[in-house]
Short mmCIF file of C-alpha atoms in Angstrom, two decimals:
data_model
loop_
_atom_site.label_atom_id
_atom_site.label_comp_id
_atom_site.label_asym_id
_atom_site.label_seq_id
_atom_site.Cartn_x
_atom_site.Cartn_y
_atom_site.Cartn_z
CA MET A 1 216.29 75.76 83.26
CA PHE A 2 219.78 74.78 84.41
CA ASN A 3 218.35 73.11 87.52
CA ILE A 4 215.81 71.18 85.44
CA PHE A 5 218.62 70.02 83.18
CA VAL A 6 220.71 68.88 86.18
CA TYR A 7 217.70 67.08 87.71
CA LEU A 8 216.81 65.19 84.53
CA PHE A 9 220.44 64.44 83.75
CA VAL A 10 220.99 62.86 87.20
CA ILE A 11 217.85 60.74 86.78
CA LYS A 12 218.88 59.58 83.32
CA ILE A 13 222.45 58.67 84.31
CA THR A 14 221.38 56.90 87.52
CA ILE A 15 218.60 54.86 85.87
CA ARG A 16 220.97 53.87 83.09
CA SER A 17 223.50 52.69 85.67
CA GLU A 18 220.87 50.73 87.65
CA ASP A 19 219.53 49.17 84.47
CA GLN A 20 223.02 48.07 83.54
CA LEU A 21 223.49 46.46 86.97
CA LEU A 22 220.18 44.62 86.57
CA THR A 23 221.21 43.41 83.12
CA ASN A 24 224.56 42.16 84.43
CA LYS A 25 222.82 40.23 87.22
CA VAL A 26 220.42 38.58 84.75
CA ASN A 27 223.32 37.62 82.48
CA ILE A 28 225.13 36.01 85.41
CA LEU A 29 221.97 34.16 86.44
CA LEU A 30 221.45 32.83 82.93
CA GLU A 31 224.96 31.42 82.94
CA ASP A 32 224.09 29.31 86.02
CA PRO A 33 223.24 25.74 84.72
CA ARG A 34 220.57 25.35 87.37
CA ILE A 35 218.40 28.10 85.89
CA ASN A 36 217.79 26.02 82.75
CA ASP A 37 217.09 22.79 84.64
CA PRO A 38 213.34 22.32 85.28
CA THR A 39 214.10 20.28 88.38
CA GLN A 40 216.16 23.11 89.91
CA LEU A 41 213.81 26.03 89.30
CA SER A 42 212.27 25.67 92.74
CA ASN A 43 215.66 25.39 94.50
CA ALA A 44 215.79 28.17 97.13
CA ASP A 45 219.58 28.47 96.81
CA LEU A 46 219.25 29.33 93.13
CA LEU A 47 218.04 32.90 93.72
CA ARG A 48 219.42 33.47 97.21
CA ASP A 49 222.98 33.71 95.92
CA TYR A 50 222.07 36.72 93.74
CA TYR A 51 219.60 38.51 95.95
CA ASN A 52 220.04 42.15 97.17
CA VAL A 53 217.93 44.32 99.44
CA SER A 54 215.07 46.29 97.80
CA GLU A 55 214.75 43.59 95.13
CA LEU A 56 212.30 40.87 94.21
CA MET A 57 213.49 37.83 92.29
CA ARG A 58 211.15 35.04 91.29
CA VAL A 59 210.59 32.28 88.74
CA VAL A 60 207.17 31.85 87.14
CA ASP A 61 206.34 28.57 85.36
CA VAL A 62 204.36 28.23 82.17
CA ASN A 63 201.12 28.05 84.17
CA GLY A 64 201.75 31.48 85.72
CA LYS A 65 202.56 29.96 89.11
CA VAL A 66 205.47 31.26 91.18
CA VAL A 67 207.84 28.34 91.85
CA ASN A 68 210.74 30.28 93.42
CA THR A 69 210.77 33.64 95.23
CA GLN A 70 213.44 35.73 96.90
CA GLY A 71 212.47 39.08 98.42
CA SER A 72 210.95 40.74 101.48
CA ASP A 73 209.44 44.00 100.25
CA PRO A 74 205.63 43.68 100.66
CA GLU A 75 204.92 46.12 97.83
CA LEU A 76 207.04 44.11 95.41
CA LEU A 77 205.64 40.79 96.67
CA ALA A 78 202.14 42.06 95.98
CA LEU A 79 202.93 42.39 92.28
CA LYS A 80 201.05 39.90 90.13
CA PRO A 81 203.31 37.26 88.51
CA ASP A 82 203.43 37.40 84.74
CA PHE A 83 204.56 34.57 82.48
CA THR A 84 205.92 35.90 79.21
CA THR A 85 207.71 34.41 76.25
CA ARG A 86 209.65 37.59 75.33
CA HIS A 87 212.33 39.71 76.94
CA ASP A 88 210.83 42.77 78.61
CA THR A 89 212.38 45.63 80.60
CA GLY A 90 211.19 49.00 81.86
CA MET A 91 210.25 51.16 84.83
CA PHE A 92 207.06 52.00 86.72
CA PHE A 93 206.10 53.76 89.96
CA ILE A 94 204.74 52.41 93.26
CA ASP A 95 203.50 55.17 95.56
CA GLY A 96 205.80 57.67 93.85
CA ARG A 97 208.86 55.42 94.01
CA ARG A 98 210.61 54.22 90.89
CA VAL A 99 210.83 50.45 90.24
CA LEU A 100 212.98 48.89 87.53
CA TYR A 101 211.97 45.49 86.19
CA MET A 102 213.28 42.90 83.80
CA LYS A 103 211.50 39.74 82.56
CA VAL A 104 213.50 37.04 80.77
CA PRO A 105 212.13 33.73 79.34
CA LEU A 106 213.91 30.52 80.46
CA PHE A 107 214.64 27.72 78.00
CA HIS A 108 215.39 24.02 78.24
CA ASN A 109 216.06 22.05 75.04
CA ASN A 110 214.69 25.00 73.05
CA GLU A 111 211.46 24.95 74.99
CA ILE A 112 210.26 27.68 77.37
CA ILE A 113 210.04 26.33 80.89
CA GLY A 114 209.31 29.61 82.69
CA THR A 115 210.05 33.32 83.19
CA LEU A 116 212.64 34.96 85.41
CA GLU A 117 211.35 38.22 86.95
CA LEU A 118 213.58 40.82 88.64
CA TYR A 119 212.24 43.98 90.30
CA ARG A 120 214.39 46.61 91.97
CA LYS A 121 213.20 49.65 93.93
CA LEU A 122 215.34 52.74 93.30
CA THR A 123 215.00 53.85 96.90
CA LEU A 124 218.48 55.32 97.07
CA LEU A 125 217.92 57.27 93.87
CA ASP A 126 214.69 58.75 95.21
CA SER A 127 216.50 59.76 98.41
CA TYR A 128 219.27 61.37 96.39
CA LEU A 129 216.75 63.17 94.21
CA LYS A 130 215.06 64.65 97.28
CA VAL A 131 218.41 65.90 98.53
CA LEU A 132 219.21 67.19 95.03
CA VAL A 133 215.90 69.06 94.80
CA ILE A 134 216.52 70.67 98.20
CA ALA A 135 220.08 71.60 97.20
CA LEU A 136 219.00 73.03 93.86
CA THR A 137 216.19 74.97 95.52
CA ILE A 138 218.56 76.47 98.09
CA THR A 139 221.15 77.34 95.45
CA SER A 140 218.45 78.79 93.19
CA ILE A 141 217.15 81.01 95.98
CA GLY A 142 220.72 82.01 96.81
CA ALA A 143 221.48 82.72 93.15
CA ILE A 144 218.31 84.81 92.81
CA LEU A 145 219.15 86.82 95.93
CA PHE A 146 222.73 87.23 94.78
CA ALA A 147 221.53 88.33 91.34
CA ILE A 148 219.10 90.85 92.85
CA PHE A 149 221.51 92.40 95.34
CA GLY A 150 224.51 92.01 93.02
CA THR A 151 222.67 93.69 90.17
CA TYR A 152 221.49 96.45 92.48
CA TRP A 153 225.04 97.00 93.72
CA PHE A 154 226.50 96.87 90.23
CA THR A 155 223.91 99.15 88.66
CA SER A 156 224.21 101.63 91.51
CA ARG A 157 227.97 101.55 91.08
CA LEU A 158 227.52 102.01 87.35
CA THR A 159 224.77 104.61 87.35
CA SER A 160 226.13 106.73 90.20
CA PRO A 161 229.07 108.10 88.14
CA ILE A 162 226.78 108.47 85.12
CA GLN A 163 224.32 110.45 87.25
CA HIS A 164 227.26 112.55 88.38
CA MET A 165 228.14 113.17 84.74
CA VAL A 166 224.54 114.06 83.89
CA GLN A 167 224.43 116.45 86.85
CA THR A 168 227.68 118.06 85.69
CA MET A 169 226.29 118.47 82.16
CA ARG A 170 223.10 120.04 83.49
CA GLU A 171 225.16 122.38 85.64
CA ILE A 172 227.16 123.37 82.56
CA ASP A 173 223.93 123.95 80.65
CA ARG A 174 222.45 126.01 83.51
CA SER A 175 225.48 128.14 84.37
CA GLY A 176 227.18 128.27 80.98
CA LYS A 177 230.53 127.53 82.65
CA LEU A 178 232.49 124.48 81.58
CA ARG A 179 233.33 121.99 84.31
CA LYS A 180 235.25 118.73 84.29
CA ILE A 181 234.10 115.43 85.78
CA GLU A 182 236.18 114.17 88.67
CA LEU A 183 236.11 110.41 89.30
CA ALA A 184 238.20 108.37 91.71
CA GLU A 185 240.14 106.03 89.43
CA ARG A 186 240.38 103.26 92.02
CA ASP A 187 236.60 103.04 92.45
CA GLN A 188 235.50 103.14 88.82
CA SER A 189 235.59 100.74 85.90
CA ALA A 190 237.87 101.29 82.94
CA GLU A 191 234.90 102.07 80.67
CA LEU A 192 233.60 104.81 82.98
CA LEU A 193 237.07 106.31 83.29
CA GLN A 194 237.35 106.35 79.49
CA LEU A 195 233.96 108.06 79.27
CA ALA A 196 234.98 110.64 81.88
CA ARG A 197 238.32 111.27 80.16
CA ALA A 198 236.58 111.68 76.79
CA PHE A 199 234.15 114.17 78.36
CA ASN A 200 236.99 116.10 80.03
CA GLN A 201 238.93 116.17 76.75
CA MET A 202 235.84 117.58 75.05
CA VAL A 203 235.57 120.23 77.80
CA ASP A 204 239.26 121.11 77.29
CA ARG A 205 238.71 121.43 73.57
CA LEU A 206 235.63 123.62 74.09
CA GLU A 207 237.55 125.80 76.51
CA ARG A 208 240.35 126.23 73.98
CA THR A 209 237.78 127.00 71.28
CA PHE A 210 236.03 129.58 73.46
CA ASP A 211 239.36 131.13 74.40
CA ARG A 212 240.32 131.35 70.74
CA GLN A 213 236.95 132.91 69.92
CA LYS A 214 237.37 135.48 72.69
CA GLN A 215 240.89 136.22 71.53
CA PHE A 216 239.72 136.42 67.93
CA VAL A 217 236.96 138.89 68.81
CA ALA A 218 239.37 140.97 70.88
CA ASP A 219 242.02 140.98 68.14
CA ALA A 220 239.45 141.66 65.41
CA SER A 221 238.02 144.55 67.42
CA HIS A 222 241.51 145.94 67.87
CA GLU A 223 242.31 145.58 64.17
CA LEU A 224 238.99 147.09 63.08
CA LYS A 225 239.33 149.99 65.47
CA THR A 226 242.32 151.52 63.67
CA PRO A 227 240.85 151.92 60.17
CA ILE A 228 237.47 152.96 61.57
CA THR A 229 239.17 155.60 63.76
CA VAL A 230 241.15 156.90 60.80
CA ILE A 231 238.07 157.04 58.57
CA THR A 232 236.03 158.77 61.30
CA SER A 233 238.79 161.32 61.96
CA TYR A 234 239.27 162.25 58.33
CA ALA A 235 235.50 162.38 57.78
CA GLY A 236 235.26 164.88 60.65
CA MET A 237 238.14 166.86 59.19
CA LEU A 238 236.34 167.02 55.86
CA LYS A 239 233.23 168.37 57.55
CA ARG A 240 235.14 171.11 59.36
CA TRP A 241 237.78 172.28 56.86
CA GLY A 242 237.70 170.04 53.79
CA ARG A 243 235.21 172.06 51.79
CA ASP A 244 237.54 175.10 51.54
CA ASP A 245 241.01 173.50 51.74
CA ALA A 246 241.84 171.36 48.71
CA SER A 247 245.00 169.89 50.26
CA ILE A 248 243.10 168.67 53.36
CA ARG A 249 240.33 167.31 51.14
CA ASP A 250 242.78 165.32 48.98
CA GLU A 251 244.62 164.01 52.04
CA ALA A 252 241.36 162.91 53.68
CA ILE A 253 240.06 161.21 50.53
CA GLU A 254 243.35 159.35 50.08
CA ALA A 255 243.42 158.22 53.73
CA ILE A 256 239.75 157.16 53.70
CA SER A 257 240.28 155.21 50.47
CA LYS A 258 243.38 153.48 51.85
CA GLU A 259 241.78 152.54 55.15
CA SER A 260 238.60 151.40 53.39
CA THR A 261 240.67 149.04 51.26
CA ARG A 262 242.46 147.80 54.35
CA LEU A 263 239.11 147.34 56.13
CA GLN A 264 237.79 145.41 53.13
CA ASN A 265 240.84 143.12 53.06
CA LEU A 266 240.59 142.54 56.82
CA THR A 267 236.90 141.62 56.59
CA LYS A 268 237.56 139.29 53.66
CA SER A 269 240.37 137.53 55.56
CA MET A 270 238.20 137.18 58.66
CA LEU A 271 235.41 135.62 56.59
CA GLN A 272 237.88 133.20 54.99
CA LEU A 273 239.22 132.23 58.40
CA ALA A 274 235.69 131.66 59.73
CA GLN A 275 234.89 129.45 56.72
CA ALA A 276 238.12 127.52 57.27
CA GLU A 277 236.89 126.38 60.68
CA GLN A 278 234.24 124.23 58.99
CA GLU A 279 235.19 120.55 58.57
CA ASP A 280 233.56 120.31 55.12
CA TRP A 281 235.41 123.33 53.75
CA LEU A 282 237.44 121.19 51.34
CA GLN A 283 236.28 120.04 47.89
CA ARG A 284 238.82 117.39 46.86
CA GLU A 285 239.80 116.68 43.28
CA THR A 286 242.86 115.32 41.45
CA PHE A 287 245.04 117.89 39.70
CA ASN A 288 248.61 118.62 38.55
CA LEU A 289 250.38 120.56 41.30
CA VAL A 290 253.24 121.66 39.00
CA GLN A 291 250.79 123.16 36.52
CA LEU A 292 248.92 124.91 39.34
CA ALA A 293 252.17 126.36 40.70
CA ASP A 294 253.16 127.60 37.21
CA GLU A 295 249.78 129.31 36.75
CA THR A 296 249.98 130.99 40.17
CA ALA A 297 253.58 132.09 39.60
CA ASP A 298 252.70 133.61 36.18
CA MET A 299 249.71 135.45 37.65
CA LEU A 300 251.74 137.02 40.50
CA HIS A 301 254.63 137.78 38.13
CA MET A 302 252.28 139.76 35.90
CA THR A 303 250.79 141.55 38.92
CA PHE A 304 253.95 142.45 40.88
CA GLN A 305 256.62 142.18 38.16
CA ARG A 306 258.63 139.76 40.33
CA MET A 307 260.47 136.67 39.15
CA ILE A 308 259.02 133.43 40.59
CA ARG A 309 260.74 130.17 39.60
CA VAL A 310 259.17 126.71 39.83
CA HIS A 311 261.51 123.72 40.35
CA THR A 312 260.62 120.01 40.30
CA THR A 313 262.56 116.79 40.83
CA GLY A 314 262.54 115.81 37.16
CA LYS A 315 258.79 115.08 36.96
CA GLN A 316 256.59 117.71 35.37
CA ASP A 317 253.39 115.89 36.34
CA ILE A 318 253.02 115.60 40.11
CA ARG A 319 249.38 114.88 40.76
CA MET A 320 247.70 115.19 44.12
CA ASN A 321 244.18 114.72 45.47
CA ALA A 322 243.23 117.85 47.38
CA ASP A 323 241.14 121.02 47.18
CA LYS A 324 242.65 122.72 44.16
CA GLU A 325 241.40 126.21 44.98
CA LYS A 326 242.57 125.97 48.60
CA ILE A 327 246.04 124.84 47.47
CA ARG A 328 246.08 127.77 45.05
CA GLN A 329 245.09 130.09 47.92
CA LEU A 330 247.86 128.55 50.04
CA LEU A 331 250.44 129.27 47.34
CA VAL A 332 249.16 132.85 46.92
CA ILE A 333 249.47 133.49 50.67
CA LEU A 334 253.03 132.17 50.83
CA LEU A 335 254.12 133.95 47.62
CA ASP A 336 252.46 137.20 48.70
CA ASN A 337 254.47 137.22 51.94
CA ALA A 338 257.66 136.44 50.03
CA ILE A 339 256.98 139.28 47.58
CA LYS A 340 256.30 141.77 50.38
CA TYR A 341 259.44 141.08 52.40
CA SER A 342 262.06 140.30 49.73
CA LYS A 343 263.44 141.81 46.56
CA GLU A 344 265.24 138.80 45.06
CA PRO A 345 263.65 136.08 42.88
CA ILE A 346 261.37 133.60 44.70
CA ASP A 347 261.68 129.83 44.32
CA ILE A 348 258.96 127.16 44.49
CA ASN A 349 260.29 123.60 44.91
CA ILE A 350 257.93 120.64 44.35
CA ALA A 351 258.67 116.94 44.97
CA LEU A 352 256.87 113.64 45.52
CA HIS A 353 258.41 111.14 47.94
CA LYS A 354 256.76 108.01 49.41
CA ASN A 355 253.20 109.18 48.66
CA VAL A 356 253.85 112.56 50.30
CA VAL A 357 253.71 115.74 48.21
CA ARG A 358 256.24 118.29 49.41
CA PHE A 359 256.49 121.86 48.18
CA SER A 360 258.17 124.96 49.58
CA VAL A 361 258.37 128.70 48.92
CA SER A 362 261.80 130.29 49.49
CA ASP A 363 262.86 133.93 49.42
CA LYS A 364 266.06 135.84 50.15
CA GLY A 365 264.35 138.57 52.16
CA ILE A 366 264.69 140.07 55.62
CA GLY A 367 263.93 136.80 57.43
CA ILE A 368 262.22 136.19 60.78
CA PRO A 369 263.84 136.44 64.22
CA GLU A 370 264.06 133.07 65.99
CA GLU A 371 262.08 134.26 69.01
CA GLU A 372 259.15 135.18 66.75
CA MET A 373 258.88 131.75 65.06
CA PRO A 374 256.45 130.10 67.56
CA TYR A 375 253.87 132.85 67.02
CA LEU A 376 253.82 133.02 63.22
CA PHE A 377 250.54 131.15 62.78
CA GLU A 378 248.60 132.97 65.47
CA ARG A 379 245.76 135.17 64.27
CA PHE A 380 246.58 138.87 63.76
CA TYR A 381 250.21 138.26 64.74
CA ARG A 382 252.76 140.34 62.88
CA VAL A 383 256.50 140.17 63.35
CA ASP A 384 256.84 143.88 62.69
CA GLY A 385 253.56 145.77 63.02
CA ALA A 386 254.64 148.96 61.30
CA ARG A 387 256.18 147.10 58.37
CA SER A 388 253.08 144.94 58.00
CA ARG A 389 250.77 147.88 58.02
CA SER A 390 252.88 149.55 55.36
CA THR A 391 252.51 146.47 53.18
CA GLY A 392 248.83 146.05 53.89
CA GLY A 393 249.09 142.83 55.94
CA VAL A 394 246.50 142.02 58.61
CA GLY A 395 248.17 139.00 60.22
CA LEU A 396 245.64 136.40 59.06
CA GLY A 397 247.34 134.95 55.99
CA LEU A 398 249.53 132.39 57.73
CA SER A 399 246.64 131.41 60.04
CA ILE A 400 244.55 130.59 56.96
CA ALA A 401 247.50 128.75 55.41
CA LYS A 402 247.96 126.67 58.56
CA ARG A 403 244.26 125.77 58.59
CA ILE A 404 244.39 124.68 54.93
CA VAL A 405 247.36 122.41 55.65
CA ASP A 406 245.69 120.97 58.78
CA LEU A 407 242.49 120.12 56.89
CA HIS A 408 244.63 118.25 54.36
CA GLU A 409 246.23 116.37 57.28
CA GLY A 410 249.57 117.85 56.34
CA GLN A 411 252.44 119.65 58.07
CA ILE A 412 253.86 123.14 57.66
CA ASP A 413 257.38 124.15 58.76
CA VAL A 414 259.21 127.46 58.70
CA PHE A 415 262.99 127.84 58.28
CA SER A 416 264.31 131.39 58.52
CA LYS A 417 267.28 133.50 59.57
CA PRO A 418 267.33 137.31 59.79
CA ASP A 419 268.66 138.98 56.62
CA GLN A 420 269.15 135.58 54.94
CA GLY A 421 265.64 134.70 53.87
CA THR A 422 262.74 132.41 54.73
CA THR A 423 261.57 129.00 53.51
CA ILE A 424 258.09 127.71 54.30
CA SER A 425 257.78 123.97 53.61
CA ILE A 426 254.52 122.05 53.19
CA ALA A 427 254.08 118.24 53.32
CA ILE A 428 250.68 116.76 52.41
CA PRO A 429 250.06 112.98 52.22
CA GLN A 430 248.52 111.63 49.03
CA LYS A 431 244.88 110.51 49.23
CA LYS A 432 243.53 107.69 47.08
#
């Protein structure tokens, strides 16, 4: 289509230019006083001064007789003379060659005395058009070949890394082992490198997820083993001696009841943690955080007979858009830890600053050693195992708290010093 456009455009421009030249020549001829003098129409010098090769110029009188001719082309000379009283211009073909013509009536004293005929063969244009057709044909063939081989090279360059990725994915599916895609950065496009990096990041994330799952199973098995072992041991003791010895029977019942409760709490925490891994775990709503903190503090005060104080920055109505029950659970987890490891009153501080809700739980308890701080939010991690077991902790509370904060796109920080107390601070951005 482009070649057709070029071909037709060249023809149009060239014919327009030739037509303009023919018009200019006629205008010059008409300005010659001899052309309007009946006695000079047959003067050979009249047309000779304006004649060019590949043209025919002649004057036809009112009887249709040629009275003056200038030209040598036999094909043009063979054209029948035509007397006309109106201006006529156009183009026709002779043996496939274009011929422009122009016919102009001649006047003397407002009377028509004859017709001036000009014919011009566009021989040069036809030669140029042949060359143009050959050139366009060659360039078209070259463009087609370039497109074929270029497309083949480009698609092979594009599909080869993709095939490598597909092969890697199939290998992962077949073997079950995660593998990364290795691509030479110098030989690949930016888009393919982005695709490979995204795939490798996904593999890294899956590896971390699998590692966490393995660690979770191992830790859960370890945590479940202790209460199950205790229950099994005391059950065996009851079978052997418990029927006749009341003291052994009471001790076994108490131990089995205690470990059953611990096993129940551990299972409940594990289920909560598993549910927290789901992205749609949250059910957002707008609520008053200060009111929620007061309700939670009153509930735990009634349960544990511990003073819990709620402080705000002057506003008693700090509203936030979040999962109300999950925020309540978060407060319970933090307050429960503070109650277990401190004896002094516990403080909850709530503030709203630049569309960020900040609240913290502070106690004056035993604190956390600095070297233990990086591991606080790991599953089943306890700073002091014996102390945690004595208080009934399973090491999952802070992991659940961290997950709740992460799902709210917030941040949790811990500030603590041994024997001085601990403050856990939460910052959650407001959602419209």
